[in-house]
PDB file of C-alpha atoms and ligand atoms in Angstrom:
ATOM      1  CA  MET A   1     -18.532 -13.615  12.044  1.00 57.00           C
ATOM      2  CA  ASP A   2     -18.909 -12.495  15.617  1.00 65.00           C
ATOM      3  CA  LEU A   3     -15.565 -10.841  15.925  1.00 66.00           C
ATOM      4  CA  LYS A   4     -16.629  -8.957  19.023  1.00 65.00           C
ATOM      5  CA  ALA A   5     -17.320 -12.228  20.843  1.00 69.00           C
ATOM      6  CA  MET A   6     -14.131 -13.845  19.599  1.00 70.00           C
ATOM      7  CA  PHE A   7     -11.878 -10.922  20.362  1.00 70.00           C
ATOM      8  CA  PRO A   8     -13.525  -8.554  22.805  1.00 70.00           C
ATOM      9  CA  ASN A   9     -11.896  -5.133  22.721  1.00 76.00           C
ATOM     10  CA  LEU A  10      -9.966  -5.761  19.547  1.00 81.00           C
ATOM     11  CA  ASN A  11      -8.374  -2.431  18.964  1.00 81.00           C
ATOM     12  CA  THR A  12      -5.848  -1.831  16.237  1.00 86.00           C
ATOM     13  CA  MET A  13      -5.167   1.840  15.734  1.00 89.00           C
ATOM     14  CA  TRP A  14      -3.875   2.564  12.265  1.00 94.00           C
ATOM     15  CA  VAL A  15      -3.154   5.619  10.154  1.00 94.00           C
ATOM     16  CA  ARG A  16      -4.574   6.342   6.761  1.00 96.00           C
ATOM     17  CA  TRP A  17      -3.918   9.471   4.744  1.00 97.00           C
ATOM     18  CA  SER A  18      -6.579  11.198   2.664  1.00 97.00           C
ATOM     19  CA  ALA A  19      -4.731  10.621  -0.638  1.00 97.00           C
ATOM     20  CA  TYR A  20      -1.905   8.453  -1.978  1.00 98.00           C
ATOM     21  CA  GLU A  21       0.207   8.477  -5.105  1.00 97.00           C
ATOM     22  CA  ILE A  22       2.920   6.468  -6.823  1.00 96.00           C
ATOM     23  CA  VAL A  23       6.383   7.942  -6.296  1.00 95.00           C
ATOM     24  CA  ASP A  24       9.577   6.857  -7.996  1.00 95.00           C
ATOM     25  CA  TYR A  25      12.511   6.388  -5.621  1.00 93.00           C
ATOM     26  CA  HIS A  26      15.768   5.351  -7.274  1.00 93.00           C
ATOM     27  CA  GLY A  27      13.877   3.534 -10.005  1.00 94.00           C
ATOM     28  CA  VAL A  28      11.506   1.698  -7.635  1.00 94.00           C
ATOM     29  CA  SER A  29       7.790   2.588  -7.481  1.00 95.00           C
ATOM     30  CA  TYR A  30       6.436   3.332  -4.013  1.00 96.00           C
ATOM     31  CA  LEU A  31       2.910   3.953  -2.815  1.00 97.00           C
ATOM     32  CA  MET A  32       3.019   7.006  -0.533  1.00 96.00           C
ATOM     33  CA  PRO A  33       0.765   9.683   0.971  1.00 97.00           C
ATOM     34  CA  SER A  34       0.316  12.599  -1.418  1.00 97.00           C
ATOM     35  CA  PRO A  35       1.778  15.977  -0.447  1.00 95.00           C
ATOM     36  CA  GLY A  36      -0.876  18.010   1.352  1.00 95.00           C
ATOM     37  CA  SER A  37      -2.876  14.938   2.372  1.00 96.00           C
ATOM     38  CA  GLU A  38      -4.354  14.684   5.854  1.00 97.00           C
ATOM     39  CA  ALA A  39      -3.762  11.878   8.365  1.00 96.00           C
ATOM     40  CA  PHE A  40      -6.604  10.041  10.120  1.00 96.00           C
ATOM     41  CA  GLN A  41      -6.159   7.702  13.059  1.00 95.00           C
ATOM     42  CA  TYR A  42      -8.763   4.949  13.108  1.00 94.00           C
ATOM     43  CA  ASN A  43      -9.449   1.497  14.497  1.00 91.00           C
ATOM     44  CA  CYS A  44      -8.958  -0.837  11.515  1.00 90.00           C
ATOM     45  CA  ALA A  45     -10.673  -3.668  13.438  1.00 87.00           C
ATOM     46  CA  GLU A  46     -13.977  -1.810  13.421  1.00 87.00           C
ATOM     47  CA  GLN A  47     -15.282  -2.792   9.964  1.00 89.00           C
ATOM     48  CA  PRO A  48     -13.464  -6.033   9.149  1.00 90.00           C
ATOM     49  CA  GLU A  49     -15.946  -7.089   6.441  1.00 92.00           C
ATOM     50  CA  ILE A  50     -15.365  -3.927   4.429  1.00 94.00           C
ATOM     51  CA  LEU A  51     -11.589  -4.233   4.722  1.00 96.00           C
ATOM     52  CA  VAL A  52     -11.633  -7.844   3.499  1.00 96.00           C
ATOM     53  CA  ALA A  53     -14.092  -7.248   0.646  1.00 96.00           C
ATOM     54  CA  ASP A  54     -12.112  -4.186  -0.517  1.00 96.00           C
ATOM     55  CA  ALA A  55      -8.831  -6.133  -0.419  1.00 97.00           C
ATOM     56  CA  LEU A  56     -10.303  -9.054  -2.381  1.00 96.00           C
ATOM     57  CA  GLU A  57     -11.760  -6.711  -4.960  1.00 95.00           C
ATOM     58  CA  LEU A  58      -8.375  -5.004  -5.282  1.00 96.00           C
ATOM     59  CA  GLY A  59      -6.777  -8.447  -5.643  1.00 95.00           C
ATOM     60  CA  ARG A  60      -9.213  -9.277  -8.423  1.00 94.00           C
ATOM     61  CA  GLN A  61      -8.409  -6.069 -10.300  1.00 93.00           C
ATOM     62  CA  ILE A  62      -4.657  -6.703  -9.986  1.00 94.00           C
ATOM     63  CA  THR A  63      -5.033 -10.353 -11.024  1.00 92.00           C
ATOM     64  CA  GLU A  64      -7.170  -9.526 -14.035  1.00 90.00           C
ATOM     65  CA  ASN A  65      -4.735  -6.774 -15.000  1.00 81.00           C
ATOM     66  CA  ALA A  66      -7.279  -4.024 -14.952  1.00 74.00           C
ATOM     67  CA  ASP A  67      -5.905  -0.741 -16.254  1.00 77.00           C
ATOM     68  CA  ASN A  68      -4.087   1.365 -13.749  1.00 81.00           C
ATOM     69  CA  THR A  69      -3.873  -0.949 -10.739  1.00 89.00           C
ATOM     70  CA  GLY A  70      -1.609   1.688  -9.172  1.00 92.00           C
ATOM     71  CA  ARG A  71      -4.618   3.966  -8.920  1.00 93.00           C
ATOM     72  CA  ALA A  72      -6.729   1.149  -7.458  1.00 95.00           C
ATOM     73  CA  CYS A  73      -4.015   0.586  -4.813  1.00 97.00           C
ATOM     74  CA  ALA A  74      -3.920   4.320  -4.053  1.00 97.00           C
ATOM     75  CA  SER A  75      -7.674   4.463  -3.508  1.00 96.00           C
ATOM     76  CA  PHE A  76      -7.572   1.327  -1.311  1.00 97.00           C
ATOM     77  CA  ALA A  77      -4.827   2.991   0.760  1.00 98.00           C
ATOM     78  CA  ALA A  78      -6.884   6.179   1.082  1.00 97.00           C
ATOM     79  CA  ARG A  79      -9.669   4.081   2.611  1.00 97.00           C
ATOM     80  CA  HIS A  80      -7.578   1.796   4.844  1.00 97.00           C
ATOM     81  CA  GLY A  81      -3.945   2.953   4.885  1.00 97.00           C
ATOM     82  CA  LEU A  82      -0.807   1.075   3.871  1.00 97.00           C
ATOM     83  CA  PHE A  83      -0.309  -2.531   5.034  1.00 95.00           C
ATOM     84  CA  GLY A  84       2.643  -1.937   7.350  1.00 92.00           C
ATOM     85  CA  LEU A  85       5.062  -4.026   5.292  1.00 88.00           C
ATOM     86  CA  GLY A  86       8.140  -2.077   6.334  1.00 74.00           C
ATOM     87  CA  GLY A  87      10.094  -4.499   8.403  1.00 56.00           C
ATOM     88  CA  GLY A  88      13.724  -5.058   7.663  1.00 43.00           C
ATOM     89  CA  LYS A  89      13.509  -6.456   4.152  1.00 43.00           C
ATOM     90  CA  ASP A  90      15.907  -4.901   1.706  1.00 45.00           C
ATOM     91  CA  VAL A  91      13.703  -3.463  -0.986  1.00 43.00           C
ATOM     92  CA  GLY A  92      15.645  -0.522  -2.293  1.00 49.00           C
ATOM     93  CA  PRO A  93      19.103   0.911  -2.561  1.00 53.00           C
ATOM     94  CA  PHE A  94      20.395   3.145   0.197  1.00 51.00           C
ATOM     95  CA  SER A  95      22.161   6.345  -0.518  1.00 45.00           C
ATOM     96  CA  SER A  96      24.029   8.421   2.033  1.00 48.00           C
ATOM     97  CA  GLY A  97      21.708  10.072   4.543  1.00 59.00           C
ATOM     98  CA  ASP A  98      18.711   9.107   2.455  1.00 78.00           C
ATOM     99  CA  VAL A  99      16.686   6.099   3.419  1.00 86.00           C
ATOM    100  CA  ALA A 100      14.137   4.244   1.271  1.00 87.00           C
ATOM    101  CA  PRO A 101      10.483   5.145   2.092  1.00 90.00           C
ATOM    102  CA  CYS A 102       9.764   1.660   3.510  1.00 89.00           C
ATOM    103  CA  TYR A 103      12.341   2.185   6.296  1.00 88.00           C
ATOM    104  CA  ARG A 104      10.827   5.406   7.578  1.00 88.00           C
ATOM    105  CA  PRO A 105       8.430   5.499  10.562  1.00 88.00           C
ATOM    106  CA  VAL A 106       5.142   3.817   9.585  1.00 88.00           C
ATOM    107  CA  ASN A 107       2.919   6.724  10.649  1.00 88.00           C
ATOM    108  CA  ASP A 108       5.051   9.267   8.834  1.00 89.00           C
ATOM    109  CA  ARG A 109       3.963  11.101   5.702  1.00 91.00           C
ATOM    110  CA  GLU A 110       7.321  10.125   4.220  1.00 92.00           C
ATOM    111  CA  TYR A 111       6.615   6.409   4.751  1.00 93.00           C
ATOM    112  CA  GLY A 112       5.845   4.405   1.645  1.00 95.00           C
ATOM    113  CA  GLU A 113       5.566   0.800   0.509  1.00 96.00           C
ATOM    114  CA  GLU A 114       6.963  -0.681  -2.638  1.00 95.00           C
ATOM    115  CA  LEU A 115       4.057  -0.937  -5.070  1.00 95.00           C
ATOM    116  CA  ARG A 116       5.074  -4.391  -6.279  1.00 93.00           C
ATOM    117  CA  ARG A 117       5.097  -5.784  -2.732  1.00 93.00           C
ATOM    118  CA  PHE A 118       1.903  -3.930  -1.823  1.00 96.00           C
ATOM    119  CA  GLN A 119       0.112  -5.540  -4.790  1.00 95.00           C
ATOM    120  CA  ASP A 120       1.300  -9.031  -3.820  1.00 93.00           C
ATOM    121  CA  GLU A 121      -0.844  -9.071  -0.671  1.00 93.00           C
ATOM    122  CA  PRO A 122      -4.341  -8.599  -2.153  1.00 95.00           C
ATOM    123  CA  ARG A 123      -3.340 -10.789  -5.095  1.00 92.00           C
ATOM    124  CA  LEU A 124      -2.373 -13.636  -2.738  1.00 91.00           C
ATOM    125  CA  LEU A 125      -5.591 -13.251  -0.801  1.00 92.00           C
ATOM    126  CA  TYR A 126      -7.661 -13.309  -3.983  1.00 93.00           C
ATOM    127  CA  ARG A 127      -5.889 -16.431  -5.232  1.00 91.00           C
ATOM    128  CA  HIS A 128      -6.724 -18.188  -1.985  1.00 91.00           C
ATOM    129  CA  PHE A 129     -10.310 -16.962  -2.296  1.00 93.00           C
ATOM    130  CA  LEU A 130     -10.570 -18.437  -5.817  1.00 92.00           C
ATOM    131  CA  SER A 131      -9.117 -21.737  -4.644  1.00 90.00           C
ATOM    132  CA  ALA A 132     -11.669 -21.838  -1.813  1.00 89.00           C
ATOM    133  CA  ARG A 133     -14.397 -21.423  -4.457  1.00 87.00           C
ATOM    134  CA  GLY A 134     -12.861 -24.219  -6.512  1.00 87.00           C
ATOM    135  CA  GLU A 135     -11.932 -21.778  -9.282  1.00 84.00           C
ATOM    136  CA  ALA A 136      -8.157 -22.002  -8.976  1.00 77.00           C
ATOM    137  CA  ALA A 137      -5.476 -24.405  -7.862  1.00 77.00           C
ATOM    138  CA  MET A 138      -4.608 -24.507  -4.185  1.00 72.00           C
ATOM    139  CA  ALA A 139      -2.788 -21.436  -3.030  1.00 68.00           C
ATOM    140  CA  GLU A 140      -0.358 -21.197  -0.209  1.00 72.00           C
ATOM    141  CA  MET A 141      -1.186 -18.710   2.489  1.00 73.00           C
ATOM    142  CA  PRO A 142       1.332 -16.881   4.615  1.00 72.00           C
ATOM    143  CA  ALA A 143       1.010 -16.857   8.401  1.00 70.00           C
ATOM    144  CA  ILE A 144      -2.294 -15.310   9.447  1.00 71.00           C
ATOM    145  CA  ALA A 145      -1.124 -12.709  11.905  1.00 64.00           C
ATOM    146  CA  SER A 146       2.499 -11.889  12.431  1.00 66.00           C
ATOM    147  CA  GLU A 147       1.870 -10.615  15.908  1.00 70.00           C
ATOM    148  CA  LEU A 148      -1.135 -10.676  18.193  1.00 74.00           C
ATOM    149  CA  ARG A 149      -0.651  -8.742  21.404  1.00 81.00           C
ATOM    150  CA  PHE A 150      -2.754  -9.015  24.511  1.00 83.00           C
ATOM    151  CA  LYS A 151      -2.827  -6.218  27.027  1.00 84.00           C
ATOM    152  CA  LEU A 152      -4.540  -6.055  30.391  1.00 88.00           C
ATOM    153  CA  THR A 153      -5.740  -2.619  31.399  1.00 86.00           C
ATOM    154  CA  SER A 154      -5.220  -1.535  34.988  1.00 91.00           C
ATOM    155  CA  GLY A 155      -7.635  -0.180  37.565  1.00 90.00           C
ATOM    156  CA  GLN A 156     -11.086  -1.433  38.503  1.00 91.00           C
ATOM    157  CA  MET A 157     -12.741  -3.758  35.980  1.00 89.00           C
ATOM    158  CA  PRO A 158      -9.552  -4.592  34.074  1.00 89.00           C
ATOM    159  CA  GLN A 159     -10.135  -5.405  30.420  1.00 84.00           C
ATOM    160  CA  LEU A 160      -8.315  -7.774  28.124  1.00 83.00           C
ATOM    161  CA  VAL A 161      -7.429  -5.792  25.007  1.00 83.00           C
ATOM    162  CA  CYS A 162      -6.224  -7.509  21.864  1.00 83.00           C
ATOM    163  CA  GLU A 163      -4.068  -5.653  19.358  1.00 84.00           C
ATOM    164  CA  LEU A 164      -2.778  -6.592  15.941  1.00 86.00           C
ATOM    165  CA  GLU A 165       0.586  -5.445  14.703  1.00 86.00           C
ATOM    166  CA  ASN A 166      -0.526  -3.756  11.487  1.00 90.00           C
ATOM    167  CA  LEU A 167      -3.199  -3.556   8.804  1.00 94.00           C
ATOM    168  CA  LEU A 168      -1.874  -6.630   7.001  1.00 93.00           C
ATOM    169  CA  SER A 169      -2.171  -8.792  10.133  1.00 89.00           C
ATOM    170  CA  ALA A 170      -5.708  -7.489  10.678  1.00 90.00           C
ATOM    171  CA  LEU A 171      -6.632  -8.193   7.058  1.00 93.00           C
ATOM    172  CA  ARG A 172      -5.294 -11.753   7.139  1.00 91.00           C
ATOM    173  CA  LEU A 173      -6.997 -12.582  10.414  1.00 89.00           C
ATOM    174  CA  PHE A 174     -10.366 -11.162   9.304  1.00 90.00           C
ATOM    175  CA  TYR A 175     -10.097 -12.914   5.949  1.00 92.00           C
ATOM    176  CA  ALA A 176      -9.358 -16.226   7.693  1.00 89.00           C
ATOM    177  CA  LEU A 177     -12.414 -15.769   9.915  1.00 88.00           C
ATOM    178  CA  LEU A 178     -14.688 -14.869   6.988  1.00 90.00           C
ATOM    179  CA  ILE A 179     -13.521 -17.583   4.574  1.00 90.00           C
ATOM    180  CA  THR A 180     -14.045 -20.271   7.231  1.00 89.00           C
ATOM    181  CA  ASP A 181     -17.484 -18.920   8.175  1.00 87.00           C
ATOM    182  CA  SER A 182     -20.146 -21.503   7.281  1.00 85.00           C
ATOM    183  CA  ALA A 183     -22.519 -18.700   6.263  1.00 85.00           C
ATOM    184  CA  MET A 184     -20.070 -17.861   3.429  1.00 85.00           C
ATOM    185  CA  PRO A 185     -20.643 -14.096   3.526  1.00 90.00           C
ATOM    186  CA  LEU A 186     -17.968 -13.325   0.903  1.00 93.00           C
ATOM    187  CA  LYS A 187     -19.642 -13.363  -2.492  1.00 93.00           C
ATOM    188  CA  VAL A 188     -18.953 -12.672  -6.141  1.00 94.00           C
ATOM    189  CA  CYS A 189     -21.434 -10.522  -8.068  1.00 95.00           C
ATOM    190  CA  LYS A 190     -23.183 -12.502 -10.792  1.00 94.00           C
ATOM    191  CA  ASN A 191     -23.190  -9.442 -13.029  1.00 94.00           C
ATOM    192  CA  CYS A 192     -19.882  -7.583 -12.631  1.00 93.00           C
ATOM    193  CA  GLY A 193     -17.680 -10.134 -10.832  1.00 92.00           C
ATOM    194  CA  LYS A 194     -16.969  -7.820  -7.907  1.00 93.00           C
ATOM    195  CA  VAL A 195     -16.203  -9.423  -4.534  1.00 93.00           C
ATOM    196  CA  TYR A 196     -18.562  -8.173  -1.830  1.00 94.00           C
ATOM    197  CA  TYR A 197     -19.808  -8.985   1.643  1.00 93.00           C
ATOM    198  CA  ASN A 198     -23.398  -9.986   2.323  1.00 92.00           C
ATOM    199  CA  LEU A 199     -24.816 -12.166   5.082  1.00 88.00           C
ATOM    200  CA  HIS A 200     -27.910 -13.194   3.120  1.00 90.00           C
ATOM    201  CA  ALA A 201     -27.412 -16.689   1.742  1.00 86.00           C
ATOM    202  CA  LYS A 202     -29.372 -15.848  -1.413  1.00 91.00           C
ATOM    203  CA  SER A 203     -27.553 -12.628  -2.277  1.00 92.00           C
ATOM    204  CA  GLU A 204     -26.151 -12.786  -5.830  1.00 94.00           C
ATOM    205  CA  PHE A 205     -25.439  -9.171  -6.778  1.00 96.00           C
ATOM    206  CA  CYS A 206     -23.241  -6.431  -5.351  1.00 94.00           C
ATOM    207  CA  GLY A 207     -26.107  -3.918  -5.603  1.00 94.00           C
ATOM    208  CA  THR A 208     -29.520  -3.170  -7.085  1.00 94.00           C
ATOM    209  CA  LYS A 209     -27.917  -1.646 -10.200  1.00 95.00           C
ATOM    210  CA  CYS A 210     -26.200  -4.939 -11.044  1.00 96.00           C
ATOM    211  CA  ARG A 211     -29.322  -6.971 -10.235  1.00 94.00           C
ATOM    212  CA  ASN A 212     -31.485  -4.824 -12.529  1.00 95.00           C
ATOM    213  CA  TYR A 213     -28.891  -4.837 -15.283  1.00 94.00           C
ATOM    214  CA  TYR A 214     -28.549  -8.610 -15.100  1.00 94.00           C
ATOM    215  CA  ASN A 215     -32.304  -9.190 -15.092  1.00 92.00           C
ATOM    216  CA  VAL A 216     -32.809  -6.939 -18.123  1.00 92.00           C
ATOM    217  CA  LYS A 217     -30.035  -8.817 -19.932  1.00 89.00           C
ATOM    218  CA  ALA A 218     -31.555 -12.190 -19.006  1.00 87.00           C
ATOM    219  CA  PHE A 219     -35.030 -11.000 -20.089  1.00 88.00           C
ATOM    220  CA  ARG A 220     -33.722  -9.800 -23.461  1.00 88.00           C
ATOM    221  CA  SER A 221     -31.820 -13.003 -24.156  1.00 86.00           C
ATOM    222  CA  LYS A 222     -34.966 -14.996 -23.387  1.00 81.00           C
ATOM    223  CA  LYS A 223     -36.887 -13.000 -25.997  1.00 74.00           C
TER     224      LYS A 223
HETATM  225 ZN1   ZN B 301     -21.974  -6.099  -9.419  1.00 58.04          ZN
END
């Protein structure tokens, strides 16, 4: 995918915190930055392949009900941030002067996303991925990007800068570009089932460890 050619100057600044945890707020589980964690500003459009592969792998773990998906979500968030789901939907009870974490400013340490809704996104993506591989029934996909903004910089040599609204919009757009890529760079490891990104058409394993392990297994079963 030549994202740079498709969207020159794609720049989506996002915040990720160094650690996340599950917090209970009036009986609802939220994914939130851990106390004492550090904030990092980064361009989430810089490594789209890693974002998509990580999200699909998270979706696989959630779908297959791996133990402690909350922890898997927390480690995904520590790498990429929260999705930016906060947007007017009533997800928790209000109490006087106290507002649910999803209604707080997105870049705030006090901002959180409901774990159940957070998990829905990678799960949906993974279901679509399976259907594209012919391994599941057709899955409906939500709109790709909720908002794509174009800005023109001023001064000499003005540049057209494209911005996405949040991490979720970036993820959906990058996924759409990768899944429709004829080179099919999104792959499933033949040994461990992990979803990974590799441009080589013949790539079958997520790493040398899995390739060696698989070959030893195949050799033994032949004997
Ligand atoms: Zn593997």
